[in-house]
Amino acid sequence: MTGTATANRWFGAEMILFSAILFLVEFIRGAGVISFLPVYGEKTLGLSLDIIGVAVTAHYITDTALKLVIGYLLDRMSARFVVQGGLLLTTIGIALLPYATSAWLFIMASALFGIGISPIWIVCLTRVSEDRRATQMGYLYTIWFVGLGAGPIAANLLLDYSRKWTFMLLLTMSVAALALSLLMRAGRAHGVSQIPLGQQLAILRDKLRQMRLLLPGMILQTTGASMLVPILPSFASDQLGLTGAQYSLLFVVGGACTVGGLMPLGRLSDRIGGKKWFLVIGFACFALTLYSLAWAPSFGKCLLLAGALGLSYAAVLPAWNALLASYVPPKQQGLGWGLFSTVEGIGVMIGPIVGGVIASRIGVPSVVWYSAVLFGLIGLFYLWFPFRSFAEHTEPPRSGGNSHTKG
């Protein structure tokens, strides 16, 4: 009964509120970073592309670097206070953009914009129950993915008509997220201990020592994906010969397969176990699909490959989260998830640089080849990884355990 009650509370009013804030935040991120900032900075503010690049990097640096701090604060303060503070700074950053005609102000506005992205995601992670982790993470990843994908689509459509209205959309969504955060309950999550920072860091060092074999994989996974970001448009047009509409359709198909597969594959992972094989097969499919794309197949085959990529992504995400969760200290979940998100964020920051260097020196198709090889090696790594220790970490407690302390 305890597990059922926890799951019901998790999918109750509180998580509906968290989900709405998460959707708005990811919508703002996708619309702002991918579509709005580059166009608005160059066309409206008259800034150079290198300044815009620095501003986008500043956004990701603040988002990544502050995850650890945010996790620490969530273990010691009300989640409502942390989320509200972050969203307030994000709203200020967006509101500053029309006045950011100087390079330093544009970069600062973009950095402020990145601060409010992380807190709500880490709050959601700390509320996930162990006995239904893959299912619940499938739900969270669905909200995250839909928001992140819908943002650029909406922004691109509006940018064709008015950059001012696109800015107003971003500002309105940010204010709406801030308003919703006012409805969050005060108080820290249940089951969180007030342990001194030095002791908390000692616990995390011990956990990092236990998972030291995973750390390179954590960085390489996000590096392999993010190194594709700067070359995807040119690869699609120059190598695959796709029009803008066809390129957009590939994203829609891949995104739909990801969203459609997250919940069912999460439930399947919870029901049959074997998360190792979800990771091994998922990353192997990643590698094979990218390898096939590098051969410049027809548009019809590209659609099938986009669907396969989406389903592979849906298989990997919940299982990967469950693996990480086995190393999070039960009563320092905020700091633990903040640390792991920071490590993963390193790959997000260095991946585009690596992809750009490879593309300029060897060629755009080489980036896809290298990414495919990288994902293939990661799949082989999980085939070798000793998952017996993982199973011991993630086995649900038999009575009143930590899996329900965040319920």
Short mmCIF file of C-alpha atoms in Angstrom, two decimals, residues 4-355:
data_model
loop_
_atom_site.label_atom_id
_atom_site.label_comp_id
_atom_site.label_asym_id
_atom_site.label_seq_id
_atom_site.Cartn_x
_atom_site.Cartn_y
_atom_site.Cartn_z
CA THR A 4 0.74 2.75 -4.31
CA ALA A 5 0.08 5.69 -2.03
CA THR A 6 3.46 7.21 -2.91
CA ALA A 7 2.83 6.78 -6.63
CA ASN A 8 -0.62 8.36 -6.32
CA ARG A 9 0.82 11.34 -4.47
CA TRP A 10 3.60 11.62 -7.05
CA PHE A 11 1.12 11.82 -9.93
CA GLY A 12 -1.17 14.11 -7.90
CA ALA A 13 -1.64 17.88 -7.76
CA GLU A 14 1.95 18.64 -6.73
CA MET A 15 3.51 16.86 -9.70
CA ILE A 16 0.96 18.36 -12.09
CA LEU A 17 2.13 21.77 -10.88
CA PHE A 18 5.80 20.77 -11.20
CA SER A 19 5.13 19.38 -14.67
CA ALA A 20 3.52 22.63 -15.82
CA ILE A 21 6.50 24.67 -14.57
CA LEU A 22 8.94 22.19 -16.14
CA PHE A 23 7.14 22.42 -19.50
CA LEU A 24 7.24 26.22 -19.47
CA VAL A 25 10.91 26.33 -18.46
CA GLU A 26 11.99 23.90 -21.19
CA PHE A 27 9.81 25.70 -23.74
CA ILE A 28 11.61 28.94 -22.85
CA ARG A 29 15.01 27.23 -23.11
CA GLY A 30 14.29 25.69 -26.50
CA ALA A 31 12.71 28.81 -27.96
CA GLY A 32 15.29 31.17 -26.48
CA VAL A 33 18.62 29.43 -26.98
CA ILE A 34 17.99 27.51 -30.20
CA SER A 35 15.91 30.07 -32.10
CA PHE A 36 15.53 33.50 -30.53
CA LEU A 37 18.93 34.55 -29.14
CA PRO A 38 20.93 34.06 -32.38
CA VAL A 39 18.36 35.83 -34.56
CA TYR A 40 17.51 38.63 -32.13
CA GLY A 41 21.14 39.29 -31.26
CA GLU A 42 22.23 39.60 -34.89
CA LYS A 43 19.21 41.06 -36.67
CA THR A 44 17.75 43.32 -33.98
CA LEU A 45 20.65 44.24 -31.71
CA GLY A 46 23.32 44.18 -34.44
CA LEU A 47 25.76 42.04 -32.46
CA SER A 48 28.45 39.90 -34.09
CA LEU A 49 28.19 36.14 -34.26
CA ASP A 50 31.15 35.60 -31.93
CA ILE A 51 29.43 37.68 -29.22
CA ILE A 52 26.26 35.66 -29.73
CA GLY A 53 28.27 32.45 -29.42
CA VAL A 54 29.80 33.64 -26.15
CA ALA A 55 26.32 34.56 -24.87
CA VAL A 56 24.93 31.10 -25.65
CA THR A 57 27.95 29.52 -23.95
CA ALA A 58 27.37 31.78 -20.92
CA HIS A 59 23.81 30.49 -20.74
CA TYR A 60 24.96 26.87 -20.61
CA ILE A 61 27.81 27.62 -18.20
CA THR A 62 25.48 29.18 -15.63
CA ASP A 63 22.95 26.39 -16.13
CA THR A 64 25.62 23.72 -15.62
CA ALA A 65 27.83 25.34 -13.00
CA LEU A 66 24.95 26.24 -10.71
CA LYS A 67 23.40 22.76 -10.64
CA LEU A 68 25.61 21.71 -7.75
CA VAL A 69 24.81 24.89 -5.79
CA ILE A 70 21.11 24.50 -6.50
CA GLY A 71 21.17 20.88 -5.34
CA TYR A 72 22.84 21.93 -2.10
CA LEU A 73 20.25 24.67 -1.53
CA LEU A 74 17.38 22.29 -2.20
CA ASP A 75 18.62 20.06 0.63
CA ARG A 76 18.62 22.99 3.05
CA MET A 77 15.89 25.40 1.90
CA SER A 78 12.34 25.36 0.64
CA ALA A 79 12.10 24.17 -2.96
CA ARG A 80 9.60 26.97 -3.57
CA PHE A 81 12.17 29.60 -2.58
CA VAL A 82 14.91 28.12 -4.79
CA VAL A 83 12.63 27.69 -7.83
CA GLN A 84 11.14 31.18 -7.43
CA GLY A 85 14.56 32.78 -7.07
CA GLY A 86 15.85 31.07 -10.20
CA LEU A 87 12.78 31.93 -12.28
CA LEU A 88 12.91 35.54 -11.12
CA LEU A 89 16.49 35.85 -12.39
CA THR A 90 15.52 34.14 -15.65
CA THR A 91 12.66 36.61 -16.13
CA ILE A 92 15.00 39.54 -15.45
CA GLY A 93 17.48 38.13 -17.99
CA ILE A 94 14.80 37.89 -20.69
CA ALA A 95 13.44 41.36 -19.85
CA LEU A 96 16.94 42.84 -20.29
CA LEU A 97 17.35 41.57 -23.86
CA PRO A 98 15.74 44.56 -25.68
CA TYR A 99 18.18 46.86 -23.88
CA ALA A 100 21.26 44.65 -24.38
CA THR A 101 22.81 46.60 -27.25
CA SER A 102 26.28 46.23 -25.72
CA ALA A 103 28.08 42.90 -25.78
CA TRP A 104 28.59 42.62 -22.02
CA LEU A 105 24.91 43.28 -21.24
CA PHE A 106 23.74 40.74 -23.84
CA ILE A 107 26.09 38.11 -22.38
CA MET A 108 24.95 38.92 -18.84
CA ALA A 109 21.27 38.71 -19.84
CA SER A 110 21.88 35.31 -21.45
CA ALA A 111 23.72 34.10 -18.33
CA LEU A 112 20.86 35.23 -16.07
CA PHE A 113 18.48 33.49 -18.47
CA GLY A 114 20.28 30.21 -17.75
CA ILE A 115 20.01 30.38 -13.96
CA GLY A 116 16.34 29.49 -13.61
CA ILE A 117 16.44 26.47 -15.91
CA SER A 118 17.88 23.88 -13.51
CA PRO A 119 15.99 24.10 -10.17
CA ILE A 120 12.62 22.68 -11.22
CA TRP A 121 14.25 19.70 -12.96
CA ILE A 122 16.27 18.80 -9.87
CA VAL A 123 13.16 19.23 -7.68
CA CYS A 124 11.32 16.73 -9.90
CA LEU A 125 14.24 14.27 -9.70
CA THR A 126 14.19 14.36 -5.89
CA ARG A 127 10.47 13.46 -5.87
CA VAL A 128 10.79 10.28 -7.95
CA SER A 129 10.08 7.04 -6.04
CA GLU A 130 12.45 4.09 -6.44
CA ASP A 131 9.80 1.42 -7.03
CA ARG A 132 8.43 3.19 -10.13
CA ARG A 133 11.47 5.19 -11.17
CA ALA A 134 11.58 4.27 -14.85
CA THR A 135 7.84 4.93 -15.31
CA GLN A 136 7.95 8.27 -13.53
CA MET A 137 11.14 9.32 -15.29
CA GLY A 138 9.51 8.41 -18.59
CA TYR A 139 6.73 10.85 -17.68
CA LEU A 140 9.19 13.61 -16.71
CA TYR A 141 11.30 13.12 -19.82
CA THR A 142 8.13 13.33 -21.93
CA ILE A 143 7.26 16.72 -20.41
CA TRP A 144 10.87 17.86 -20.83
CA PHE A 145 11.10 16.72 -24.44
CA VAL A 146 7.74 18.15 -25.53
CA GLY A 147 8.57 21.53 -23.99
CA LEU A 148 12.10 21.62 -25.43
CA GLY A 149 10.80 20.67 -28.88
CA ALA A 150 7.72 22.90 -28.93
CA GLY A 151 9.73 26.01 -28.01
CA PRO A 152 11.84 26.27 -31.20
CA ILE A 153 8.87 25.38 -33.41
CA ALA A 154 6.73 28.16 -31.93
CA ALA A 155 9.62 30.64 -31.97
CA ASN A 156 10.55 29.87 -35.58
CA LEU A 157 6.96 30.42 -36.70
CA LEU A 158 6.70 33.73 -34.83
CA LEU A 159 10.13 34.94 -35.97
CA ASP A 160 8.88 34.87 -39.56
CA TYR A 161 6.36 37.57 -38.57
CA SER A 162 7.76 39.54 -35.66
CA ARG A 163 10.84 39.33 -33.45
CA LYS A 164 9.05 41.60 -30.96
CA TRP A 165 6.16 39.16 -30.56
CA THR A 166 8.62 36.29 -30.17
CA PHE A 167 10.28 38.19 -27.34
CA MET A 168 6.86 38.83 -25.76
CA LEU A 169 6.10 35.11 -25.95
CA LEU A 170 9.30 34.28 -24.06
CA LEU A 171 8.65 36.94 -21.44
CA THR A 172 5.04 35.86 -20.98
CA MET A 173 5.99 32.20 -20.57
CA SER A 174 8.68 33.13 -18.04
CA VAL A 175 6.24 35.25 -16.01
CA ALA A 176 3.70 32.41 -16.16
CA ALA A 177 6.28 29.94 -14.80
CA LEU A 178 7.18 32.37 -12.01
CA ALA A 179 3.49 32.80 -11.16
CA LEU A 180 2.93 29.05 -11.01
CA SER A 181 5.92 28.68 -8.69
CA LEU A 182 4.04 30.84 -6.16
CA LEU A 183 1.61 27.92 -5.78
CA MET A 184 4.35 25.54 -4.62
CA ARG A 185 4.18 24.46 -1.00
CA ALA A 186 6.73 25.89 1.40
CA GLY A 187 9.11 23.68 3.34
CA ARG A 188 11.86 21.24 2.46
CA ALA A 189 11.17 17.74 1.13
CA HIS A 190 10.58 15.04 3.73
CA GLY A 191 13.47 12.74 4.62
CA VAL A 192 16.22 15.29 3.96
CA SER A 193 18.83 15.54 6.71
CA GLN A 194 20.56 18.74 7.77
CA ILE A 195 24.07 17.37 7.40
CA PRO A 196 26.99 19.82 7.41
CA LEU A 197 28.37 20.64 3.97
CA GLY A 198 31.75 19.03 4.72
CA GLN A 199 30.08 15.75 5.63
CA GLN A 200 27.81 15.94 2.59
CA LEU A 201 30.80 16.43 0.30
CA ALA A 202 32.55 13.49 1.97
CA ILE A 203 29.52 11.30 1.23
CA LEU A 204 29.47 12.46 -2.38
CA ARG A 205 33.21 11.83 -2.76
CA ASP A 206 32.60 8.30 -1.58
CA LYS A 207 29.79 7.90 -4.11
CA LEU A 208 31.95 9.32 -6.89
CA ARG A 209 34.67 6.88 -5.94
CA GLN A 210 32.18 4.02 -6.21
CA MET A 211 30.98 5.20 -9.62
CA ARG A 212 34.35 6.35 -10.99
CA LEU A 213 33.99 3.92 -13.91
CA LEU A 214 30.76 5.66 -14.90
CA LEU A 215 32.11 9.21 -14.90
CA PRO A 216 33.83 9.08 -18.32
CA GLY A 217 30.67 7.57 -19.81
CA MET A 218 28.54 10.33 -18.31
CA ILE A 219 30.63 12.97 -20.07
CA LEU A 220 31.08 11.03 -23.32
CA GLN A 221 27.34 10.40 -23.74
CA THR A 222 26.43 14.07 -23.65
CA THR A 223 29.54 14.94 -25.68
CA GLY A 224 28.58 12.47 -28.42
CA ALA A 225 25.11 13.95 -28.74
CA SER A 226 26.03 17.63 -28.43
CA MET A 227 28.89 17.46 -30.96
CA LEU A 228 26.18 16.93 -33.59
CA VAL A 229 24.37 20.18 -32.73
CA PRO A 230 26.50 22.66 -34.73
CA ILE A 231 26.63 20.51 -37.88
CA LEU A 232 23.09 19.12 -38.13
CA PRO A 233 21.62 21.87 -40.37
CA SER A 234 24.51 21.76 -42.84
CA PHE A 235 24.62 17.95 -42.77
CA ALA A 236 20.91 17.79 -43.53
CA SER A 237 21.07 20.25 -46.43
CA ASP A 238 24.48 19.50 -47.95
CA GLN A 239 24.89 15.77 -47.30
CA LEU A 240 21.30 14.48 -47.14
CA GLY A 241 19.91 17.02 -49.63
CA LEU A 242 16.90 17.83 -47.44
CA THR A 243 14.76 20.92 -47.68
CA GLY A 244 13.86 22.92 -44.59
CA ALA A 245 10.42 21.28 -44.46
CA GLN A 246 11.92 17.78 -44.75
CA TYR A 247 14.46 18.58 -42.03
CA SER A 248 11.68 19.77 -39.73
CA LEU A 249 9.68 16.62 -40.48
CA LEU A 250 12.64 14.47 -39.38
CA PHE A 251 12.62 16.24 -36.02
CA VAL A 252 8.87 15.77 -35.68
CA VAL A 253 9.12 12.03 -36.41
CA GLY A 254 12.09 11.52 -34.09
CA GLY A 255 10.48 13.58 -31.34
CA ALA A 256 7.12 11.80 -31.68
CA CYS A 257 8.80 8.39 -31.40
CA THR A 258 10.72 9.56 -28.33
CA VAL A 259 7.64 10.96 -26.61
CA GLY A 260 5.53 7.96 -27.61
CA GLY A 261 8.13 5.49 -26.37
CA LEU A 262 9.17 7.03 -23.05
CA MET A 263 6.21 5.96 -20.92
CA PRO A 264 5.73 2.43 -22.38
CA LEU A 265 9.45 1.64 -22.30
CA GLY A 266 9.72 3.09 -18.80
CA ARG A 267 6.89 0.81 -17.62
CA LEU A 268 8.49 -2.15 -19.39
CA SER A 269 11.80 -1.41 -17.68
CA ASP A 270 10.06 -1.30 -14.28
CA ARG A 271 8.15 -4.51 -14.98
CA ILE A 272 10.83 -6.80 -16.40
CA GLY A 273 14.00 -5.19 -14.99
CA GLY A 274 17.12 -5.75 -17.09
CA LYS A 275 17.97 -2.05 -17.33
CA LYS A 276 21.44 -3.08 -18.49
CA TRP A 277 20.01 -4.32 -21.76
CA PHE A 278 17.97 -1.17 -22.28
CA LEU A 279 21.25 0.76 -22.16
CA VAL A 280 23.27 -1.69 -24.26
CA ILE A 281 20.64 -2.07 -26.99
CA GLY A 282 19.69 1.62 -26.89
CA PHE A 283 23.24 2.89 -27.41
CA ALA A 284 23.95 0.19 -30.00
CA CYS A 285 20.91 1.35 -31.97
CA PHE A 286 22.13 4.92 -31.63
CA ALA A 287 25.44 3.94 -33.18
CA LEU A 288 23.92 1.91 -36.03
CA THR A 289 21.41 4.61 -36.88
CA LEU A 290 24.02 7.37 -37.03
CA TYR A 291 26.28 5.08 -39.06
CA SER A 292 23.42 4.57 -41.54
CA LEU A 293 22.70 8.31 -41.73
CA ALA A 294 26.35 9.00 -42.58
CA TRP A 295 25.83 7.10 -45.84
CA ALA A 296 23.30 9.76 -46.99
CA PRO A 297 20.22 7.53 -47.45
CA SER A 298 17.00 8.57 -49.20
CA PHE A 299 14.45 10.75 -47.43
CA GLY A 300 12.16 7.79 -46.76
CA LYS A 301 14.97 5.88 -45.07
CA CYS A 302 15.91 9.01 -43.14
CA LEU A 303 12.39 9.09 -41.69
CA LEU A 304 12.73 5.46 -40.56
CA LEU A 305 16.14 6.19 -39.06
CA ALA A 306 14.78 9.26 -37.23
CA GLY A 307 12.07 7.05 -35.72
CA ALA A 308 14.67 4.48 -34.66
CA LEU A 309 16.76 7.21 -33.04
CA GLY A 310 13.72 8.44 -31.14
CA LEU A 311 12.86 4.97 -29.81
CA SER A 312 16.50 4.35 -28.85
CA TYR A 313 16.52 7.60 -26.92
CA ALA A 314 13.29 6.61 -25.18
CA ALA A 315 14.82 3.28 -24.14
CA VAL A 316 18.03 4.82 -22.79
CA LEU A 317 16.74 7.76 -20.76
CA PRO A 318 14.73 6.01 -17.97
CA ALA A 319 17.28 3.20 -17.59
CA TRP A 320 20.18 5.67 -17.42
CA ASN A 321 18.41 7.70 -14.77
CA ALA A 322 17.79 4.56 -12.71
CA LEU A 323 21.49 3.72 -12.90
CA LEU A 324 22.46 7.16 -11.67
CA ALA A 325 19.83 7.05 -8.93
CA SER A 326 21.51 4.03 -7.37
CA TYR A 327 24.47 6.27 -6.47
CA VAL A 328 22.52 9.26 -5.09
CA PRO A 329 22.74 9.54 -1.27
CA PRO A 330 19.10 9.04 -0.11
CA LYS A 331 19.03 12.04 2.23
CA GLN A 332 21.11 14.40 0.09
CA GLN A 333 19.25 13.94 -3.19
CA GLY A 334 19.35 17.60 -4.16
CA LEU A 335 23.13 17.84 -3.86
CA GLY A 336 23.59 14.40 -5.42
CA TRP A 337 21.47 15.10 -8.49
CA GLY A 338 23.02 18.54 -8.79
CA LEU A 339 26.51 17.03 -8.87
CA PHE A 340 25.61 14.39 -11.46
CA SER A 341 23.81 16.95 -13.64
CA THR A 342 26.92 19.12 -13.48
CA VAL A 343 29.14 16.23 -14.64
CA GLU A 344 26.78 15.51 -17.54
CA GLY A 345 26.70 19.20 -18.38
CA ILE A 346 30.45 19.16 -19.02
CA GLY A 347 29.79 17.09 -22.13
CA VAL A 348 27.07 19.49 -23.27
CA MET A 349 29.56 22.36 -23.11
CA ILE A 350 32.52 20.68 -24.82
CA GLY A 351 30.58 18.66 -27.41
CA PRO A 352 29.76 21.55 -29.79
CA ILE A 353 33.39 22.69 -29.69
CA VAL A 354 34.65 19.18 -30.53
CA GLY A 355 32.06 18.82 -33.30
#
